[in-house]
mmCIF file of C-alpha atoms in Angstrom:
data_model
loop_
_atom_site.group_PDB
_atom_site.id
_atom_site.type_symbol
_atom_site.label_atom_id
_atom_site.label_comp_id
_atom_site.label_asym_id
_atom_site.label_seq_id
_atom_site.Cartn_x
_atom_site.Cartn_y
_atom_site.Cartn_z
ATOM 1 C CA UNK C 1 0.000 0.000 0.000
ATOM 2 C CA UNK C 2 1.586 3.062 -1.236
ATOM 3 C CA UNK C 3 -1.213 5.523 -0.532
ATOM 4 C CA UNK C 4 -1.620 7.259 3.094
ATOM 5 C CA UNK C 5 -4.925 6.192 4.908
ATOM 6 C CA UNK C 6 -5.946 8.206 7.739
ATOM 7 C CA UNK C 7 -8.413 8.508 10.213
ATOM 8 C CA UNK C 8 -8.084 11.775 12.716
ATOM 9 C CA UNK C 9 -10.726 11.581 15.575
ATOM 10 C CA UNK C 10 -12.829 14.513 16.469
ATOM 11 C CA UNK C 11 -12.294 16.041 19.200
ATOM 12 C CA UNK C 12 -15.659 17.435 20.828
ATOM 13 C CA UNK C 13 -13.687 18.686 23.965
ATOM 14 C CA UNK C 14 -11.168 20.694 22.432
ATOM 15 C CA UNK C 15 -13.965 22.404 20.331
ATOM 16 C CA UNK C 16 -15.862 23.043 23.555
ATOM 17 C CA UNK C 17 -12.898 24.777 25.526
ATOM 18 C CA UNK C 18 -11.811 26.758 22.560
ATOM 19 C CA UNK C 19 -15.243 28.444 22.144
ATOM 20 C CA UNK C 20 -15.841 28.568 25.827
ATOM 21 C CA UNK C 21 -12.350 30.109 26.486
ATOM 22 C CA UNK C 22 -12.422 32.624 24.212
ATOM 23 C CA UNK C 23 -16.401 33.660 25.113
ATOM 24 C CA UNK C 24 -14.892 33.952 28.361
ATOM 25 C CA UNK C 25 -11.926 35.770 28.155
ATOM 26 C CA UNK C 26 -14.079 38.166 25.645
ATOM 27 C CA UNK C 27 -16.520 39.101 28.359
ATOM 28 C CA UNK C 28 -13.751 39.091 30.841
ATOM 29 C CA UNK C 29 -11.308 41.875 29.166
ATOM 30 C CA UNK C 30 -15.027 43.917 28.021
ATOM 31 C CA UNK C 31 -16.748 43.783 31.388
ATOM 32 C CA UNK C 32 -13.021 44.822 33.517
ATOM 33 C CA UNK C 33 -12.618 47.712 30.736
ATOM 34 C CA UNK C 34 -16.437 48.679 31.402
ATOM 35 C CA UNK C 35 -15.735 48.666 34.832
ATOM 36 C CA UNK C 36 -12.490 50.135 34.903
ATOM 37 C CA UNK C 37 -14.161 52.832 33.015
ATOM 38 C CA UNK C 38 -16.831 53.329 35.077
ATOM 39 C CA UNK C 39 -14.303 54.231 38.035
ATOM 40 C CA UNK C 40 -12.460 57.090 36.386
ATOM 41 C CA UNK C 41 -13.842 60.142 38.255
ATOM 42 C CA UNK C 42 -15.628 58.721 41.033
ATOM 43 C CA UNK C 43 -14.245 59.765 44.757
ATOM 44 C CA UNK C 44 -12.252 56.781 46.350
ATOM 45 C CA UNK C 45 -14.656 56.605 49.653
ATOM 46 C CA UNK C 46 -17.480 56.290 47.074
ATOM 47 C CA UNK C 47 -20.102 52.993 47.964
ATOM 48 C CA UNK C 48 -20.446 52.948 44.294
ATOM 49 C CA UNK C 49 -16.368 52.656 43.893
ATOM 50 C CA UNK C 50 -16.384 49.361 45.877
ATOM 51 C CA UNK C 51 -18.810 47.955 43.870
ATOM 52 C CA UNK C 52 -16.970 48.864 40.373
ATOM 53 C CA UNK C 53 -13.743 47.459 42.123
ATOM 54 C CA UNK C 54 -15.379 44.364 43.033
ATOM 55 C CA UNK C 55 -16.637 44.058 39.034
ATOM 56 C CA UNK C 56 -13.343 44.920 37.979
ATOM 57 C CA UNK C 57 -12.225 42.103 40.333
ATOM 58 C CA UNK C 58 -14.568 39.182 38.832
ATOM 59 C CA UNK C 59 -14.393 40.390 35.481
ATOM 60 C CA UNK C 60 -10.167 39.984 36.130
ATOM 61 C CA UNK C 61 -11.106 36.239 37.211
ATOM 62 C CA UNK C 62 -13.184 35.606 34.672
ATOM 63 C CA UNK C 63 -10.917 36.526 32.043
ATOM 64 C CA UNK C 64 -7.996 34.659 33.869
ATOM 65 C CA UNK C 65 -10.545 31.186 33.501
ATOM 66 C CA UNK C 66 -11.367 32.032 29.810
ATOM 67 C CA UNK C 67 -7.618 32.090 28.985
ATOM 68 C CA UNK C 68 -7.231 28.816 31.138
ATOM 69 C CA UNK C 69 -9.590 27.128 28.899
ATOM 70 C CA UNK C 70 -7.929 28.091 26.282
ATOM 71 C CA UNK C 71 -4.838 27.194 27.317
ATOM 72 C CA UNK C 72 -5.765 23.768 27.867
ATOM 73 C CA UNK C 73 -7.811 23.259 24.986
ATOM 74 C CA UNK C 74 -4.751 24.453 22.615
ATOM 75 C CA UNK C 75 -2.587 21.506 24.941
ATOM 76 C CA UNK C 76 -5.309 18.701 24.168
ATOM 77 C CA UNK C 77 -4.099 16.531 21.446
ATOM 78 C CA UNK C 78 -6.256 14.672 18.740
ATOM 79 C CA UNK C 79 -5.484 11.253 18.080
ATOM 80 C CA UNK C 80 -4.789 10.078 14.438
ATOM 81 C CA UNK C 81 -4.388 6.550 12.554
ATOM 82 C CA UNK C 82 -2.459 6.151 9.481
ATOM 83 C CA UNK C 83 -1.542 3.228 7.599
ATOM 84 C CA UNK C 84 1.152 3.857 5.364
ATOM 85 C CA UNK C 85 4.234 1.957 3.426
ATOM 86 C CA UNK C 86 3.369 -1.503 5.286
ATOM 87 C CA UNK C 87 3.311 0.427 8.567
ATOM 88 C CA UNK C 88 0.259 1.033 10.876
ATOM 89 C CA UNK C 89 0.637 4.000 12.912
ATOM 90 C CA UNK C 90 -1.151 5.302 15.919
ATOM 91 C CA UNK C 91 -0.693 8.927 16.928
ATOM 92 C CA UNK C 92 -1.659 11.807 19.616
ATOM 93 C CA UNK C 93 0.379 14.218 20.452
ATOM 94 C CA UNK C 94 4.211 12.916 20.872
ATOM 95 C CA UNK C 95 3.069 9.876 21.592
ATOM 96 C CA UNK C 96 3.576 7.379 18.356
ATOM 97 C CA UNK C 97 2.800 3.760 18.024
ATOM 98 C CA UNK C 98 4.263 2.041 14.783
ATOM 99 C CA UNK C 99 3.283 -1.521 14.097
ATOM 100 C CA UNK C 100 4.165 -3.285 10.877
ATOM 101 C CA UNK C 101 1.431 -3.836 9.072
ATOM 102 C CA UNK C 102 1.873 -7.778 8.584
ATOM 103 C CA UNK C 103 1.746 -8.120 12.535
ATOM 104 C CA UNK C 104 -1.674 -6.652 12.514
ATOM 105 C CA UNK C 105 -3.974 -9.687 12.401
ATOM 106 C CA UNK C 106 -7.479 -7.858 13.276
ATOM 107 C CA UNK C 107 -9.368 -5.271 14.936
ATOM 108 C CA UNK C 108 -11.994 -4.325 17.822
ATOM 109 C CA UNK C 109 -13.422 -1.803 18.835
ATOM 110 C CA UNK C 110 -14.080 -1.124 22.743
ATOM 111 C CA UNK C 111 -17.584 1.128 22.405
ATOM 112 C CA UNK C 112 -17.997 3.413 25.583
ATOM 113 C CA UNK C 113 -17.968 7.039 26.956
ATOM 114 C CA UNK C 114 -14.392 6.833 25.373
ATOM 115 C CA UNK C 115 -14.304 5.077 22.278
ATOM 116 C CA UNK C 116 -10.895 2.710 22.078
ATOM 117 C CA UNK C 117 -9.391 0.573 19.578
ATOM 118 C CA UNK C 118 -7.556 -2.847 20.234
ATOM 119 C CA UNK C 119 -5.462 -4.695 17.828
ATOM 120 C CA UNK C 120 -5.107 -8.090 17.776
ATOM 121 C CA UNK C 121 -1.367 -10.000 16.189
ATOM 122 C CA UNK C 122 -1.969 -12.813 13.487
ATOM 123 C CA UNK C 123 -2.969 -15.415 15.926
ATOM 124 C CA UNK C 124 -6.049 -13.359 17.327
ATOM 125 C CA UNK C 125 -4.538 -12.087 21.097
ATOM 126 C CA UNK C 126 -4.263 -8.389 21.835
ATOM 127 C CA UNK C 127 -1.867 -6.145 21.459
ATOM 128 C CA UNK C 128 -0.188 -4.364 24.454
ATOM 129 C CA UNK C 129 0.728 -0.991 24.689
ATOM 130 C CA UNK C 130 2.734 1.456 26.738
ATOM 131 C CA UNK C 131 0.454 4.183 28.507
ATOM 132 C CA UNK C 132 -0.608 6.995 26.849
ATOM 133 C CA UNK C 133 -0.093 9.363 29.403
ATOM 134 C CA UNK C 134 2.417 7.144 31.591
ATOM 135 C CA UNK C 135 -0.345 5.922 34.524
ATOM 136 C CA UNK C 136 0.206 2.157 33.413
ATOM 137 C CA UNK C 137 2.034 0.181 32.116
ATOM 138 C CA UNK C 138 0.473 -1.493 29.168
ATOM 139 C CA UNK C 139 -3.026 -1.265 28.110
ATOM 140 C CA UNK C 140 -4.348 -3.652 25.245
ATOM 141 C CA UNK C 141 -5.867 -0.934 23.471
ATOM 142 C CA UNK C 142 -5.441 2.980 21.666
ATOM 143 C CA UNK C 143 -7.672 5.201 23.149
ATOM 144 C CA UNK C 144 -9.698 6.950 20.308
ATOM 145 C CA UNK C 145 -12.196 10.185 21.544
ATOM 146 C CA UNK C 146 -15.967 9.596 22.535
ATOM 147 C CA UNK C 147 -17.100 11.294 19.159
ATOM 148 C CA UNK C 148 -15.400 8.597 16.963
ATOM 149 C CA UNK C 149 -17.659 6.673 15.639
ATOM 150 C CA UNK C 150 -17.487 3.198 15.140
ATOM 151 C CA UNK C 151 -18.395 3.303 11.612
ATOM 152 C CA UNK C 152 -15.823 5.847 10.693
ATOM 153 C CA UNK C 153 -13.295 3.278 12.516
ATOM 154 C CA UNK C 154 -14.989 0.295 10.711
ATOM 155 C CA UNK C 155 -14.709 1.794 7.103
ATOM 156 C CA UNK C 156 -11.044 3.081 8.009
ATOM 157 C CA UNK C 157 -9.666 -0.118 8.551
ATOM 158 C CA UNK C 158 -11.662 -2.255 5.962
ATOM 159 C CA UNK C 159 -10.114 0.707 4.027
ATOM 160 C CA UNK C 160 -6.715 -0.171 5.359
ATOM 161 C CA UNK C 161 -7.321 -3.976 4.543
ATOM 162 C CA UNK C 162 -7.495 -4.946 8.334
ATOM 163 C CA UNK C 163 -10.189 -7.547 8.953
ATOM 164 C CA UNK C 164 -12.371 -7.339 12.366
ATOM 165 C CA UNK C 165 -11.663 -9.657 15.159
ATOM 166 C CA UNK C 166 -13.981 -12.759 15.232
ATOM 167 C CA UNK C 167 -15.340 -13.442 18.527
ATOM 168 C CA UNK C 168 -18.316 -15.615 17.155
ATOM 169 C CA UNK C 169 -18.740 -19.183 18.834
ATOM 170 C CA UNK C 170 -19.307 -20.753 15.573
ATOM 171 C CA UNK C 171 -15.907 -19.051 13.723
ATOM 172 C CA UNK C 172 -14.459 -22.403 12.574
ATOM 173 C CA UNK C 173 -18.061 -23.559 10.446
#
């Protein structure tokens, strides 16, 4: 196989703390500046100049959690598979899996709040991997994101030429 195949998962999270960072840290930096401009000629002792300091004060916080949430949603990485030049490759972030693609036997997927995908060798036992994010050890699967669907996975590796795992009772009929 010559040609690049490649699935790249969505990532419904990232989306979600982009937008909500940004919305935040929008009406953070508007409502301190409104505030902030509301205190420019007031007397310091003023009722109504605690109260402006106090919105300056959450609008400052406010702003420091949208750009939080930004922050981490520009760190959160989106996992990709690629088959390409015999190789089968799994990656997120700096984290890479390469597996010749002859040792790939089959595939399942694990369905859940976190979609994952296990490979299984030529004789039909799964795959172990290092951690993703160094908790484990090993883990006998890739974890995928909880918008992936299992169709898009399906037609990716029938794409790829990888067959599913048989788990059927009646497989040898």
């Amino acid at each position: 196989m010559s040609e690049i195949v490649r699935l790249t998962c969505p990532m419904g999270r990232k989306r979600a703390e982009l937008w909500s960072g940004a919305v935040l840290a929008l009406a953070g930096a508007g409502g301190a500046a409104a505030a902030f401009a509301g205190l420019v000629g007031l007397p310091e002792q003023d009722a109504q100049g605690a109260l402006r300091w106090g919105a300056v004060a959450l609008s400052a916080a406010v702003l420091v959690a949208g750009l939080a949430l930004l922050a981490d949603g520009l760190r959160l990485r989106v996992p990709v598979l690629e088959v390409e030049d015999g190789e089968f490759r799994y990656t997120r972030g700096r984290y890479i899996v390469r597996i010749p693609f002859a040792d790939v036997g089959s595939y399942y997927v694990l369905r859940g709040r976190t979609r994952s995908l296990g490979l299984c060798d030529v004789t039909g036992r799964p795959r172990q991997f290092p951690s993703v994010q160094g908790r484990r050890a090993s883990r006998p699967y890739l974890p995928l994101t909880g918008l992936t669907s299992p169709d898009k996975v399906d037609a990716f590796m029938s794409t790829a030429g990888i067959p599913p795992r048989d788990r059927s009772l009646t497989s040898g009929r």
